[in-house]
Amino acid sequence: MSRTRLLSPEQEQICYGAMMLARGRLVAMPTETVYGLAGDARNPAAVAAIFAAKGRPSFNPLIVHAPDLATAEGIGIFDAPARALAQAFWPGALTLVVPLRPGAGIASLVTAGLDTVAIRVPAHPVAQDLLRSFGGVVAAPSANPSGRISPTSAAHVMAGLGGRLAAVIDAGPSPVGVESTIIGWQNGRPVLLRPGGIPAETIEARLGQTLDRPEAQAGAPRPAAPGMLASHYAPRAPVRLNAESATGDEFLIGFGTVAGEITLSASADLAEAAAALFDALHRADASARPIAIAPVPDHGLGRAINDRLRRAAAPRDG
Ligand code: TXA
Ligand code: MG
């Protein structure tokens, strides 16, 4: 364990973060979705350090973060539909899984040996500054220990990973609050690999076509979106979903007309609820009591929220 520096989002401190990245060290960077644990995607030792810091299963590939589409095109191969989505939603909370460009120089641990790569251009101005100061691309999974609740503040990162990375840039709460939506292509059809910060309906409207669900890959060595382990985002205590009220000692997280100790959005606004979700789970977790969560409608951003809640409530791997 060594000391983790807490940086402010000023140019000089962002440059310090970029220098750490250039030296193969890890920096937690604020993005509009969640905080990411960034390391130089072309440095195999830095990428290995990300897996070590998170305690993450090594078959799980990482998202490459680029400052713009032009840089992204140097890493992945974009056909017309992929480029159209990139142009419509980047910078923003969308990740595209495209064929890896030969010679891109990305450490093979980033893609976990797949011939595709997940790429995202974040919109957060501090992530943009960091990427441009660094002048490269970073692999950045959410900055939490593997299987635990994702971080939407520098304090969450410090609590989970403090001492295991060089620095955290504190830019306040992540405005979107859930991870990016991941889209890939299977048999030429667009597939929703992970619901996230951009509603699937918004992407379907842009594509003029519905998104497929990932194919169950029977006997495949890894799931289609390998990070989608059932138990994920897990608080320590048991989680009960669709609760209209608390029973016993439960910590109730409310939504809409169900008022809780924390309410994700009293006005039933799904964007407000997504932004509040992980902080609510962190606070409920800190109470060390069982957790109950009010029902959240399953459309728009509610699909990403319910996806995370189901994983938080899933039986644990141990
Ligand atoms: O919002 C986000 O996407 C955040 C912030 C930090 O940018 N990042 C994030 O990264 O959530 P991570 O590593 O926690 O999520 C990576 C997801 C996993 O579900 C992984 O399986 C999937 O991306 N993925 C990565 N490469 C893939 C590939 N080649 N094919 C299919 N899925 C892939
Ligand atoms: Mg994660």
CSV table of C-alpha atoms and ligand atoms in Angstrom, one decimal:
chain,number,residue,atom,x,y,z
A,1,MET,CA,0.0,0.0,0.0
A,2,SER,CA,1.2,3.5,-0.8
A,3,ARG,CA,-0.4,6.9,-0.5
A,4,THR,CA,-3.1,7.8,-3.0
A,5,ARG,CA,-3.0,11.5,-3.8
A,6,LEU,CA,-6.4,13.4,-4.0
A,7,LEU,CA,-6.2,15.8,-6.9
A,8,SER,CA,-8.4,18.8,-7.7
A,9,PRO,CA,-9.6,19.2,-11.3
A,10,GLU,CA,-7.2,22.1,-12.1
A,11,GLN,CA,-4.9,22.0,-15.1
A,12,GLU,CA,-1.7,21.6,-13.0
A,13,GLN,CA,-3.1,18.7,-11.0
A,14,ILE,CA,-4.6,17.1,-14.2
A,15,CYS,CA,-1.1,17.3,-15.7
A,16,TYR,CA,0.3,15.5,-12.6
A,17,GLY,CA,-2.3,12.8,-13.2
A,18,ALA,CA,-1.3,12.5,-16.9
A,19,MET,CA,2.3,12.2,-15.8
A,20,MET,CA,1.4,9.3,-13.5
A,21,LEU,CA,-0.4,7.6,-16.4
A,22,ALA,CA,2.7,8.1,-18.6
A,23,ARG,CA,4.7,6.3,-15.9
A,24,GLY,CA,2.4,3.3,-15.9
A,25,ARG,CA,0.6,4.3,-12.7
A,26,LEU,CA,-3.1,4.2,-12.1
A,27,VAL,CA,-5.3,7.3,-11.8
A,28,ALA,CA,-9.0,7.4,-10.9
A,29,MET,CA,-10.7,9.8,-13.4
A,30,PRO,CA,-14.1,11.3,-13.1
A,31,THR,CA,-16.4,10.6,-16.1
A,32,GLU,CA,-20.0,11.6,-16.6
A,33,THR,CA,-21.1,7.9,-15.8
A,34,VAL,CA,-19.0,6.7,-12.9
A,35,TYR,CA,-15.3,7.2,-11.8
A,36,GLY,CA,-12.9,5.0,-13.9
A,37,LEU,CA,-9.7,3.4,-12.8
A,38,ALA,CA,-7.5,4.5,-15.6
A,39,GLY,CA,-4.2,3.1,-16.8
A,40,ASP,CA,-2.2,3.4,-20.1
A,41,ALA,CA,-4.0,0.9,-22.5
A,42,ARG,CA,-0.8,0.4,-24.4
A,43,ASN,CA,1.3,-0.5,-21.3
A,44,PRO,CA,0.8,-4.2,-20.3
A,45,ALA,CA,2.1,-3.6,-16.8
A,46,ALA,CA,-0.3,-0.7,-16.2
A,47,VAL,CA,-3.2,-2.8,-17.5
A,48,ALA,CA,-2.1,-5.7,-15.3
A,49,ALA,CA,-2.1,-3.3,-12.3
A,50,ILE,CA,-5.7,-2.4,-13.0
A,51,PHE,CA,-6.7,-6.1,-12.7
A,52,ALA,CA,-4.6,-6.4,-9.5
A,53,ALA,CA,-6.1,-3.3,-7.9
A,54,LYS,CA,-9.7,-4.3,-8.6
A,55,GLY,CA,-9.1,-8.0,-7.8
A,56,ARG,CA,-10.9,-8.6,-11.2
A,57,PRO,CA,-11.2,-11.9,-13.0
A,58,SER,CA,-8.7,-11.7,-15.8
A,59,PHE,CA,-11.2,-13.0,-18.5
A,60,ASN,CA,-13.0,-9.7,-18.2
A,61,PRO,CA,-12.0,-7.2,-20.9
A,62,LEU,CA,-11.8,-3.5,-20.2
A,63,ILE,CA,-13.2,-0.4,-22.0
A,64,VAL,CA,-10.7,1.8,-23.9
A,65,HIS,CA,-11.3,5.5,-23.4
A,66,ALA,CA,-10.3,7.9,-26.2
A,67,PRO,CA,-10.6,11.7,-26.5
A,68,ASP,CA,-12.4,11.6,-29.8
A,69,LEU,CA,-13.6,9.5,-32.7
A,70,ALA,CA,-10.5,10.1,-34.8
A,71,THR,CA,-8.4,8.5,-32.1
A,72,ALA,CA,-10.9,5.7,-31.6
A,73,GLU,CA,-10.7,4.9,-35.3
A,74,GLY,CA,-7.0,4.2,-34.8
A,75,ILE,CA,-7.9,1.4,-32.3
A,76,GLY,CA,-11.1,-0.1,-33.7
A,77,ILE,CA,-12.5,-0.6,-37.1
A,78,PHE,CA,-15.8,1.3,-37.5
A,79,ASP,CA,-18.2,0.4,-40.2
A,80,ALA,CA,-21.0,2.8,-41.3
A,81,PRO,CA,-23.5,1.8,-38.5
A,82,ALA,CA,-20.8,2.0,-35.8
A,83,ARG,CA,-19.6,5.4,-37.1
A,84,ALA,CA,-23.2,6.7,-37.2
A,85,LEU,CA,-23.7,5.8,-33.5
A,86,ALA,CA,-20.3,7.3,-32.5
A,87,GLN,CA,-21.2,10.5,-34.3
A,88,ALA,CA,-24.6,10.7,-32.7
A,89,PHE,CA,-23.7,9.9,-29.1
A,90,TRP,CA,-19.9,10.7,-28.6
A,91,PRO,CA,-18.7,12.2,-26.5
A,92,GLY,CA,-21.1,10.5,-24.1
A,93,ALA,CA,-22.3,7.5,-22.2
A,94,LEU,CA,-22.1,5.0,-25.0
A,95,THR,CA,-19.5,2.2,-25.5
A,96,LEU,CA,-19.1,0.5,-28.9
A,97,VAL,CA,-17.7,-3.0,-29.3
A,98,VAL,CA,-16.0,-3.1,-32.7
A,99,PRO,CA,-13.2,-5.2,-34.4
A,100,LEU,CA,-9.8,-4.5,-33.0
A,101,ARG,CA,-7.6,-2.7,-35.5
A,102,PRO,CA,-4.4,-4.8,-36.1
A,103,GLY,CA,-1.3,-2.9,-35.0
A,104,ALA,CA,-3.4,-0.6,-32.6
A,105,GLY,CA,-0.8,-1.4,-29.9
A,106,ILE,CA,-3.5,-2.1,-27.2
A,107,ALA,CA,-2.2,-4.4,-24.5
A,108,SER,CA,-3.8,-7.9,-25.1
A,109,LEU,CA,-5.0,-7.9,-21.5
A,110,VAL,CA,-7.3,-5.0,-22.3
A,111,THR,CA,-9.3,-7.2,-24.8
A,112,ALA,CA,-8.7,-10.4,-22.8
A,113,GLY,CA,-7.6,-12.0,-26.1
A,114,LEU,CA,-10.8,-11.2,-28.0
A,115,ASP,CA,-10.6,-9.8,-31.6
A,116,THR,CA,-13.0,-7.0,-30.6
A,117,VAL,CA,-12.4,-3.9,-28.5
A,118,ALA,CA,-14.8,-1.8,-26.4
A,119,ILE,CA,-14.3,1.9,-26.9
A,120,ARG,CA,-15.8,5.0,-25.4
A,121,VAL,CA,-15.3,8.8,-25.7
A,122,PRO,CA,-16.3,10.3,-22.4
A,123,ALA,CA,-17.9,13.7,-22.3
A,124,HIS,CA,-16.7,14.8,-18.8
A,125,PRO,CA,-14.4,17.8,-19.2
A,126,VAL,CA,-11.9,16.5,-16.7
A,127,ALA,CA,-11.7,13.1,-18.4
A,128,GLN,CA,-11.2,15.0,-21.7
A,129,ASP,CA,-8.5,17.1,-20.2
A,130,LEU,CA,-6.7,14.1,-18.7
A,131,LEU,CA,-6.8,12.2,-22.0
A,132,ARG,CA,-5.5,15.1,-24.0
A,133,SER,CA,-2.7,15.9,-21.4
A,134,PHE,CA,-1.7,12.3,-21.4
A,135,GLY,CA,-1.8,12.1,-25.2
A,136,GLY,CA,-2.8,8.4,-25.3
A,137,VAL,CA,-5.7,6.1,-24.6
A,138,VAL,CA,-6.6,4.6,-21.2
A,139,ALA,CA,-8.3,1.4,-20.1
A,140,ALA,CA,-10.7,2.3,-17.4
A,141,PRO,CA,-13.1,0.0,-15.7
A,142,SER,CA,-15.3,1.4,-12.9
A,143,ALA,CA,-13.0,2.3,-9.9
A,144,ASN,CA,-14.3,-0.2,-7.4
A,145,PRO,CA,-13.1,-3.5,-6.1
A,146,SER,CA,-14.4,-6.2,-8.4
A,147,GLY,CA,-18.0,-7.1,-7.7
A,148,ARG,CA,-18.6,-4.2,-5.4
A,149,ILE,CA,-20.8,-1.0,-5.8
A,150,SER,CA,-19.6,1.4,-8.6
A,151,PRO,CA,-18.1,4.8,-7.5
A,152,THR,CA,-19.9,8.0,-8.3
A,153,SER,CA,-17.6,10.2,-6.1
A,154,ALA,CA,-13.9,10.5,-5.2
A,155,ALA,CA,-14.8,9.4,-1.6
A,156,HIS,CA,-16.3,6.1,-3.0
A,157,VAL,CA,-13.0,5.5,-4.9
A,158,MET,CA,-10.9,6.3,-1.8
A,159,ALA,CA,-13.0,4.0,0.4
A,160,GLY,CA,-12.7,1.1,-2.0
A,161,LEU,CA,-9.3,1.4,-3.6
A,162,GLY,CA,-7.3,4.0,-1.5
A,163,GLY,CA,-3.7,3.0,-1.4
A,164,ARG,CA,-3.9,0.9,-4.5
A,165,LEU,CA,-3.6,3.7,-7.1
A,166,ALA,CA,-1.4,6.8,-7.5
A,167,ALA,CA,-4.2,9.5,-7.5
A,168,VAL,CA,-7.9,10.3,-7.6
A,169,ILE,CA,-9.1,13.4,-9.4
A,170,ASP,CA,-12.0,14.7,-7.4
A,171,ALA,CA,-14.6,16.5,-9.7
A,172,GLY,CA,-17.6,15.9,-7.5
A,173,PRO,CA,-20.5,13.5,-8.2
A,174,SER,CA,-20.8,11.8,-11.5
A,175,PRO,CA,-23.8,13.4,-13.3
A,176,VAL,CA,-25.2,10.3,-15.1
A,177,GLY,CA,-24.6,7.9,-12.3
A,178,VAL,CA,-24.7,4.5,-14.1
A,179,GLU,CA,-22.2,3.1,-16.5
A,180,SER,CA,-22.3,3.5,-20.3
A,181,THR,CA,-24.7,1.6,-22.5
A,182,ILE,CA,-22.7,-1.0,-24.4
A,183,ILE,CA,-23.6,-1.9,-28.0
A,184,GLY,CA,-22.0,-4.6,-30.1
A,185,TRP,CA,-22.8,-6.4,-33.4
A,186,GLN,CA,-23.6,-10.1,-33.7
A,187,ASN,CA,-24.4,-11.6,-37.2
A,188,GLY,CA,-24.6,-8.1,-38.5
A,189,ARG,CA,-27.3,-7.1,-36.0
A,190,PRO,CA,-26.9,-4.4,-33.3
A,191,VAL,CA,-27.0,-5.9,-29.8
A,192,LEU,CA,-27.5,-4.3,-26.4
A,193,LEU,CA,-24.7,-5.8,-24.4
A,194,ARG,CA,-25.3,-3.7,-21.3
A,195,PRO,CA,-28.1,-1.2,-20.6
A,196,GLY,CA,-26.6,2.1,-19.3
A,197,GLY,CA,-26.6,5.9,-19.3
A,198,ILE,CA,-28.1,6.3,-22.8
A,199,PRO,CA,-31.6,4.6,-22.9
A,200,ALA,CA,-31.8,1.7,-25.4
A,201,GLU,CA,-34.9,3.4,-26.9
A,202,THR,CA,-32.9,6.5,-27.7
A,203,ILE,CA,-30.3,4.4,-29.6
A,204,GLU,CA,-33.0,2.4,-31.4
A,205,ALA,CA,-34.7,5.6,-32.5
A,206,ARG,CA,-31.3,6.8,-34.0
A,207,LEU,CA,-30.6,3.4,-35.7
A,208,GLY,CA,-34.2,3.1,-36.9
A,209,GLN,CA,-34.0,-0.6,-35.8
A,210,THR,CA,-34.5,-2.5,-32.6
A,211,LEU,CA,-31.5,-3.8,-30.6
A,212,ASP,CA,-31.1,-7.6,-30.1
A,213,ARG,CA,-30.4,-9.2,-26.7
A,214,PRO,CA,-27.0,-10.8,-26.5
A,215,GLU,CA,-27.1,-14.4,-27.7
A,216,ALA,CA,-26.7,-17.0,-25.0
A,217,GLN,CA,-23.5,-18.6,-26.0
A,218,ALA,CA,-23.9,-22.2,-24.8
A,219,GLY,CA,-20.5,-23.7,-24.0
A,220,ALA,CA,-18.7,-20.5,-24.9
A,221,PRO,CA,-15.6,-19.8,-22.8
A,222,ARG,CA,-17.0,-16.4,-21.8
A,223,PRO,CA,-20.3,-14.6,-21.9
A,224,ALA,CA,-21.0,-12.1,-24.8
A,225,ALA,CA,-20.4,-9.1,-22.5
A,226,PRO,CA,-18.0,-10.9,-20.1
A,227,GLY,CA,-18.4,-8.3,-17.4
A,228,MET,CA,-22.0,-9.2,-16.9
A,229,LEU,CA,-21.6,-11.6,-14.0
A,230,ALA,CA,-24.8,-12.2,-12.2
A,231,SER,CA,-23.6,-11.0,-8.8
A,232,HIS,CA,-22.1,-7.5,-9.2
A,233,TYR,CA,-22.6,-4.1,-7.6
A,234,ALA,CA,-23.0,-6.1,-4.4
A,235,PRO,CA,-23.4,-4.4,-1.0
A,236,ARG,CA,-22.4,-6.6,2.0
A,237,ALA,CA,-26.0,-7.0,3.3
A,238,PRO,CA,-28.9,-8.8,1.5
A,239,VAL,CA,-30.9,-6.7,-0.9
A,240,ARG,CA,-34.7,-7.1,-1.4
A,241,LEU,CA,-36.2,-5.6,-4.6
A,242,ASN,CA,-39.7,-4.2,-5.3
A,243,ALA,CA,-40.3,-3.2,-1.7
A,244,GLU,CA,-43.3,-1.0,-0.9
A,245,SER,CA,-42.1,-0.5,2.7
A,246,ALA,CA,-39.3,-1.5,5.1
A,247,THR,CA,-39.7,-4.6,7.3
A,248,GLY,CA,-37.8,-5.1,10.5
A,249,ASP,CA,-34.4,-3.4,10.4
A,250,GLU,CA,-34.3,-2.8,6.7
A,251,PHE,CA,-32.7,0.3,5.2
A,252,LEU,CA,-35.4,1.4,2.6
A,253,ILE,CA,-34.3,3.1,-0.6
A,254,GLY,CA,-37.3,4.9,-2.0
A,255,PHE,CA,-38.6,5.9,-5.5
A,256,GLY,CA,-41.6,8.0,-6.4
A,257,THR,CA,-44.4,7.5,-4.0
A,258,VAL,CA,-42.4,5.1,-1.9
A,259,ALA,CA,-40.5,7.3,0.5
A,260,GLY,CA,-37.3,5.8,2.0
A,261,GLU,CA,-34.4,6.8,4.2
A,262,ILE,CA,-33.0,7.9,0.9
A,263,THR,CA,-35.3,8.4,-2.0
A,264,LEU,CA,-33.8,8.1,-5.5
A,265,SER,CA,-36.3,10.6,-6.9
A,266,ALA,CA,-39.5,11.7,-5.2
A,267,SER,CA,-40.8,13.0,-8.5
A,268,ALA,CA,-40.1,9.6,-10.2
A,269,ASP,CA,-37.5,11.2,-12.5
A,270,LEU,CA,-35.3,8.3,-13.8
A,271,ALA,CA,-32.3,10.5,-14.7
A,272,GLU,CA,-32.3,11.9,-11.1
A,273,ALA,CA,-32.7,8.3,-9.8
A,274,ALA,CA,-29.8,7.0,-11.9
A,275,ALA,CA,-27.5,9.8,-10.7
A,276,ALA,CA,-28.4,9.0,-7.0
A,277,LEU,CA,-28.3,5.2,-7.3
A,278,PHE,CA,-24.8,4.1,-6.4
A,279,ASP,CA,-24.4,6.7,-3.7
A,280,ALA,CA,-27.6,5.4,-2.1
A,281,LEU,CA,-26.3,1.9,-2.3
A,282,HIS,CA,-23.0,3.0,-0.7
A,283,ARG,CA,-24.8,4.7,2.1
A,284,ALA,CA,-27.2,1.8,2.7
A,285,ASP,CA,-24.2,-0.5,2.7
A,286,ALA,CA,-22.5,1.6,5.3
A,287,SER,CA,-25.5,1.2,7.6
A,288,ALA,CA,-24.7,-2.6,7.7
A,289,ARG,CA,-28.5,-3.3,7.7
A,290,PRO,CA,-30.4,-5.3,5.2
A,291,ILE,CA,-31.5,-3.2,2.2
A,292,ALA,CA,-34.9,-2.9,0.6
A,293,ILE,CA,-35.5,-1.0,-2.6
A,294,ALA,CA,-38.7,0.4,-4.0
A,295,PRO,CA,-39.9,-0.6,-7.5
A,296,VAL,CA,-38.4,1.4,-10.4
A,297,PRO,CA,-40.2,1.4,-13.8
A,298,ASP,CA,-38.4,-0.7,-16.4
A,299,HIS,CA,-38.1,1.7,-19.3
A,300,GLY,CA,-35.6,4.4,-20.4
A,301,LEU,CA,-32.9,4.8,-17.8
A,302,GLY,CA,-35.0,2.5,-15.5
A,303,ARG,CA,-33.6,-0.5,-17.5
A,304,ALA,CA,-30.1,0.3,-16.5
A,305,ILE,CA,-31.1,1.0,-12.9
A,306,ASN,CA,-33.0,-2.3,-12.7
A,307,ASP,CA,-30.1,-4.2,-14.3
A,308,ARG,CA,-27.8,-2.9,-11.5
A,309,LEU,CA,-30.4,-3.6,-8.8
A,310,ARG,CA,-30.9,-7.2,-9.9
A,311,ARG,CA,-27.2,-7.7,-9.8
A,312,ALA,CA,-27.0,-6.1,-6.3
A,313,ALA,CA,-29.7,-8.5,-5.2
A,314,ALA,CA,-28.3,-11.7,-6.9
A,315,PRO,CA,-26.9,-14.6,-4.9
A,316,ARG,CA,-23.2,-14.0,-4.2
A,317,ASP,CA,-20.3,-16.0,-5.6
A,318,GLY,CA,-18.8,-16.0,-2.2
B,1,TXA,O1,-19.4,4.0,-18.0
B,1,TXA,C1,-18.5,3.2,-18.2
B,1,TXA,O2,-18.5,2.4,-19.1
B,1,TXA,C2,-17.4,3.1,-17.1
B,1,TXA,C3,-16.6,4.4,-17.1
B,1,TXA,C4,-15.5,4.4,-16.2
B,1,TXA,O3,-16.3,4.8,-18.4
B,1,TXA,N1,-16.5,2.0,-17.4
B,1,TXA,C5,-16.9,0.7,-17.2
B,1,TXA,O4,-16.0,-0.2,-17.6
B,1,TXA,O5,-18.0,0.3,-16.8
B,1,TXA,P1,-16.0,-1.7,-17.1
B,1,TXA,O6,-14.6,-2.2,-17.4
B,1,TXA,O7,-16.4,-1.8,-15.7
B,1,TXA,O8,-17.0,-2.4,-18.0
B,1,TXA,C6,-16.5,-3.1,-19.1
B,1,TXA,C7,-17.7,-3.8,-19.8
B,1,TXA,C8,-17.8,-5.2,-19.3
B,1,TXA,O9,-19.1,-5.6,-19.2
B,1,TXA,C9,-17.0,-6.0,-20.3
B,1,TXA,O10,-17.4,-7.3,-20.3
B,1,TXA,C10,-17.5,-5.3,-21.6
B,1,TXA,O11,-17.4,-3.9,-21.2
B,1,TXA,N2,-16.5,-5.5,-22.7
B,1,TXA,C11,-15.3,-5.0,-22.8
B,1,TXA,N3,-14.7,-5.4,-23.9
B,1,TXA,C12,-15.6,-6.2,-24.5
B,1,TXA,C13,-15.6,-6.9,-25.8
B,1,TXA,N4,-14.6,-7.0,-26.6
B,1,TXA,N5,-16.7,-7.6,-26.1
B,1,TXA,C14,-17.8,-7.6,-25.3
B,1,TXA,N6,-17.9,-6.9,-24.1
B,1,TXA,C15,-16.8,-6.2,-23.8
B,2,MG,MG,-17.8,-2.1,-13.1
